[in-house]
Short mmCIF file of C-alpha atoms and ligand atoms in Angstrom, two decimals:
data_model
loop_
_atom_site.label_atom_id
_atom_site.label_comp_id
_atom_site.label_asym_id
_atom_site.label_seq_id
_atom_site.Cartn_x
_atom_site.Cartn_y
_atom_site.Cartn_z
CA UNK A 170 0.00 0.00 0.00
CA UNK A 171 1.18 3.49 -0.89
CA UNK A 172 0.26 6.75 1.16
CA UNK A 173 1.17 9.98 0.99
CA UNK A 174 1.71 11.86 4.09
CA UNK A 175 1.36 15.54 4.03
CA UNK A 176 2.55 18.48 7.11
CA UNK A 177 1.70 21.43 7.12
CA UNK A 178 3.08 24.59 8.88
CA UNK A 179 6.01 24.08 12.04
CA UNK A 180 6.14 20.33 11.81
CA UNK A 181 9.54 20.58 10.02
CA UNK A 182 10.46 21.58 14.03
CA UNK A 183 8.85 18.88 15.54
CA UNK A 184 11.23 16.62 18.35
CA UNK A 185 12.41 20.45 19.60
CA UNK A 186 9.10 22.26 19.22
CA UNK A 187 6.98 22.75 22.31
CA UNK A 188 8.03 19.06 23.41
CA UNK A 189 5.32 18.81 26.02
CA UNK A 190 2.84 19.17 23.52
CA UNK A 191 4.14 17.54 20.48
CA UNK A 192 6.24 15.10 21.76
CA UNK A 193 10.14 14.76 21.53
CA UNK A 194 10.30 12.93 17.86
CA UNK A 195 11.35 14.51 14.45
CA UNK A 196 9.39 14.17 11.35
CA UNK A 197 11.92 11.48 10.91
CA UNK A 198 11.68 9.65 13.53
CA UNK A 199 8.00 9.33 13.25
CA UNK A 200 8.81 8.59 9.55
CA UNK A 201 11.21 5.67 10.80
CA UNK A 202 8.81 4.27 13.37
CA UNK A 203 6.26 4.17 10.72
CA UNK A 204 9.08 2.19 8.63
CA UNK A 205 9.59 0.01 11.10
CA UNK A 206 6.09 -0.85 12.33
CA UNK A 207 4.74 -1.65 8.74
CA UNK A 208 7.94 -2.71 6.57
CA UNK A 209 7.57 -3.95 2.86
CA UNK A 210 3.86 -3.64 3.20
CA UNK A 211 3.78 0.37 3.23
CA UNK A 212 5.36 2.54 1.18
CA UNK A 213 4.82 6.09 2.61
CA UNK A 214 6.26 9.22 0.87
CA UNK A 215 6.47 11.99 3.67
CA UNK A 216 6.03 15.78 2.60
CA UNK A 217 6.35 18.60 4.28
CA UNK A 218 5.44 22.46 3.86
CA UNK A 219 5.37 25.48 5.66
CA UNK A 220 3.27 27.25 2.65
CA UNK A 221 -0.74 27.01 2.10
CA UNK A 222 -0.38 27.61 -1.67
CA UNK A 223 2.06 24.64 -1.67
CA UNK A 224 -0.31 22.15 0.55
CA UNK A 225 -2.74 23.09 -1.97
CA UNK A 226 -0.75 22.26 -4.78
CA UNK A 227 0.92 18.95 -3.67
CA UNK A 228 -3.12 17.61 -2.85
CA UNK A 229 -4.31 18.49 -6.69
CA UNK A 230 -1.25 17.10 -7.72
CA UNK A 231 -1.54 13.90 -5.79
CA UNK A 232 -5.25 13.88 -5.29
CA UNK A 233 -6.20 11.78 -8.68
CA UNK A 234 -3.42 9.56 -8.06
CA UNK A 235 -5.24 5.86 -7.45
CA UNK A 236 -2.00 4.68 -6.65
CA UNK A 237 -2.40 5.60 -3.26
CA UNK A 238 -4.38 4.42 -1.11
CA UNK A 239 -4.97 7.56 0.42
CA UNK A 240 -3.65 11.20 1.97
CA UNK A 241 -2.71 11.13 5.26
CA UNK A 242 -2.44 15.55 6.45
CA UNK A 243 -1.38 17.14 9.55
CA UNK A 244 -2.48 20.51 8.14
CA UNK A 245 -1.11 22.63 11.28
CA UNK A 246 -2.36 25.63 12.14
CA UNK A 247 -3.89 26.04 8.36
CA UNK A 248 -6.76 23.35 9.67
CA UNK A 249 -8.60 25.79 11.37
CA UNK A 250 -8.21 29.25 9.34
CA UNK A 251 -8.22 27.41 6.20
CA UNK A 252 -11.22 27.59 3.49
CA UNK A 253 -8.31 27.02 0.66
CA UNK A 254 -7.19 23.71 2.10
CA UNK A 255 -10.98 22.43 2.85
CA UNK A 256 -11.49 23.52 -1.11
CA UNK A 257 -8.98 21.28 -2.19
CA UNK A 258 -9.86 17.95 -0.06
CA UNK A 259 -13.81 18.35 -1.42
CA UNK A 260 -12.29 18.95 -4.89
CA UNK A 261 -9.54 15.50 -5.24
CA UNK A 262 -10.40 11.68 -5.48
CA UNK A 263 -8.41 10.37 -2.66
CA UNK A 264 -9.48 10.10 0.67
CA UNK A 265 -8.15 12.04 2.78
CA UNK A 266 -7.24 11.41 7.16
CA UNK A 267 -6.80 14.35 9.24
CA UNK A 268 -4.82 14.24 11.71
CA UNK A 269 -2.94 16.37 15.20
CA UNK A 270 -0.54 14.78 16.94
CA UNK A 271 -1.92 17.07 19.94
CA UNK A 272 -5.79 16.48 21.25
CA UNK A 273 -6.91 20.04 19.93
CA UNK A 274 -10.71 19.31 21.28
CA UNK A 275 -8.98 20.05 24.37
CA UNK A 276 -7.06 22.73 23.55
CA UNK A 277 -7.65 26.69 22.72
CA UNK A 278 -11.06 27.34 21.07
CA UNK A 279 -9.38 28.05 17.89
CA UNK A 280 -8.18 24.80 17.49
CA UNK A 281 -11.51 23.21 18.64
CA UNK A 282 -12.57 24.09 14.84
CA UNK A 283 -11.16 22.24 11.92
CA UNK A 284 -12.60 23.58 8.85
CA UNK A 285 -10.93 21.03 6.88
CA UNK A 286 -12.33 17.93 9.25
CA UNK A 287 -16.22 18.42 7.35
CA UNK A 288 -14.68 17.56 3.54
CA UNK A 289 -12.44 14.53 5.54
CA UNK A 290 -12.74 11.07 5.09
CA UNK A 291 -12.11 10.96 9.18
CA UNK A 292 -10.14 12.43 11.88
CA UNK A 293 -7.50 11.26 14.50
CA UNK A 294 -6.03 13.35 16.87
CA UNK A 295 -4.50 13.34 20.86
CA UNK A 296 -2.15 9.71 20.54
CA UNK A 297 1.30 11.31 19.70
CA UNK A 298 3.08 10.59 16.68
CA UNK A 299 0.75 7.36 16.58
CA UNK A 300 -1.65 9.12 14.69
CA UNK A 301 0.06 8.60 11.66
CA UNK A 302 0.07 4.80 12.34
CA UNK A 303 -3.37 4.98 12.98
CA UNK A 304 -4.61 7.00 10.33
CA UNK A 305 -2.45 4.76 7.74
CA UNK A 306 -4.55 2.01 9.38
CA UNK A 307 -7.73 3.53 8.97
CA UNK A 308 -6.45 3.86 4.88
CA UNK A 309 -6.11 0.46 4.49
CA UNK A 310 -9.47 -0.61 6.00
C1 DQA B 189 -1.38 20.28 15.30
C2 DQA B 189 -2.41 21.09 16.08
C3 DQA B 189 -2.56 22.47 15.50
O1 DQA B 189 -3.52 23.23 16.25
C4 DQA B 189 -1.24 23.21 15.54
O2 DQA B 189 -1.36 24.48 14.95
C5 DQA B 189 -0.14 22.44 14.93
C6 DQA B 189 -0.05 21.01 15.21
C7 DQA B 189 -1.11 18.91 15.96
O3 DQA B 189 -0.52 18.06 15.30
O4 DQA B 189 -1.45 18.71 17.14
O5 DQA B 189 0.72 22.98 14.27
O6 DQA B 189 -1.88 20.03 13.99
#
């Protein structure tokens, strides 16, 4: 199975930013666990931007793809101030899992709004950098 993960805005400083809340692991280690935990089976191509414009542009290019399974997106901050993004998931093929490595229900009332979670195919969020296990789970269901 092939899956493309997408992150958005300040995740290239995850494993040093705000530790308590995201968790000490890198992109890269979270891409390595994933590695590990799945082997042969799962071939996951890990992207990361700190642009809307580019999100936007990776998910039309990707989004017709059928050889994945599915989009895995950590959209960042852009989940909940962003129309643009919610545009694009209602506008591809793919299926796409949202996901926060943080349990935003719980968090500011900003980020108890995802405008992107209404166009998703389903959304995981509070387990750590296991939501990316879990939401490449919920792909291949
Ligand atoms: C996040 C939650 C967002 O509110 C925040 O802006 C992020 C990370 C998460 O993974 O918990 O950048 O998406």
């Amino acid at each position: 199975m092939k899956v493309l993960i997408i992150n958005g805005p300040n995740l290239n400083l995850l494993g040093t930013r705000q530790p308590e809340i995201y968790g000490h692991k890198s992109l890269r280690d979270i891409a390595l666990d994933l590695a590990d935990e799945f082997g042969p089976d799962l071939v996951a191509e890990w992207w990361q931007s700190n642009s809307e414009g580019a999100i936007i542009d990776k998910l039309h290019e990707a989004g017709f793809d059928h050889s994945y399974a599915g989009i895995v997106l950590n959209a960042g901050a852009y989940t909940h101030t962003s129309l643009a993004i919610a545009d694009a998931i209602a506008a591809i093929e793919l299926p796409v899992v949202e996901v926060h490595l943080s349990n935003v229900a719980a968090r500011e009332p900003i980020r108890r709004t995802s405008l992107i979670a209404p166009v998703c195919a389903g959304s995981i969020a509070g387990f750590g950098a296991k939501v990316y296990s879990l939401a490449v789970r919920a792909l291949a269901l």
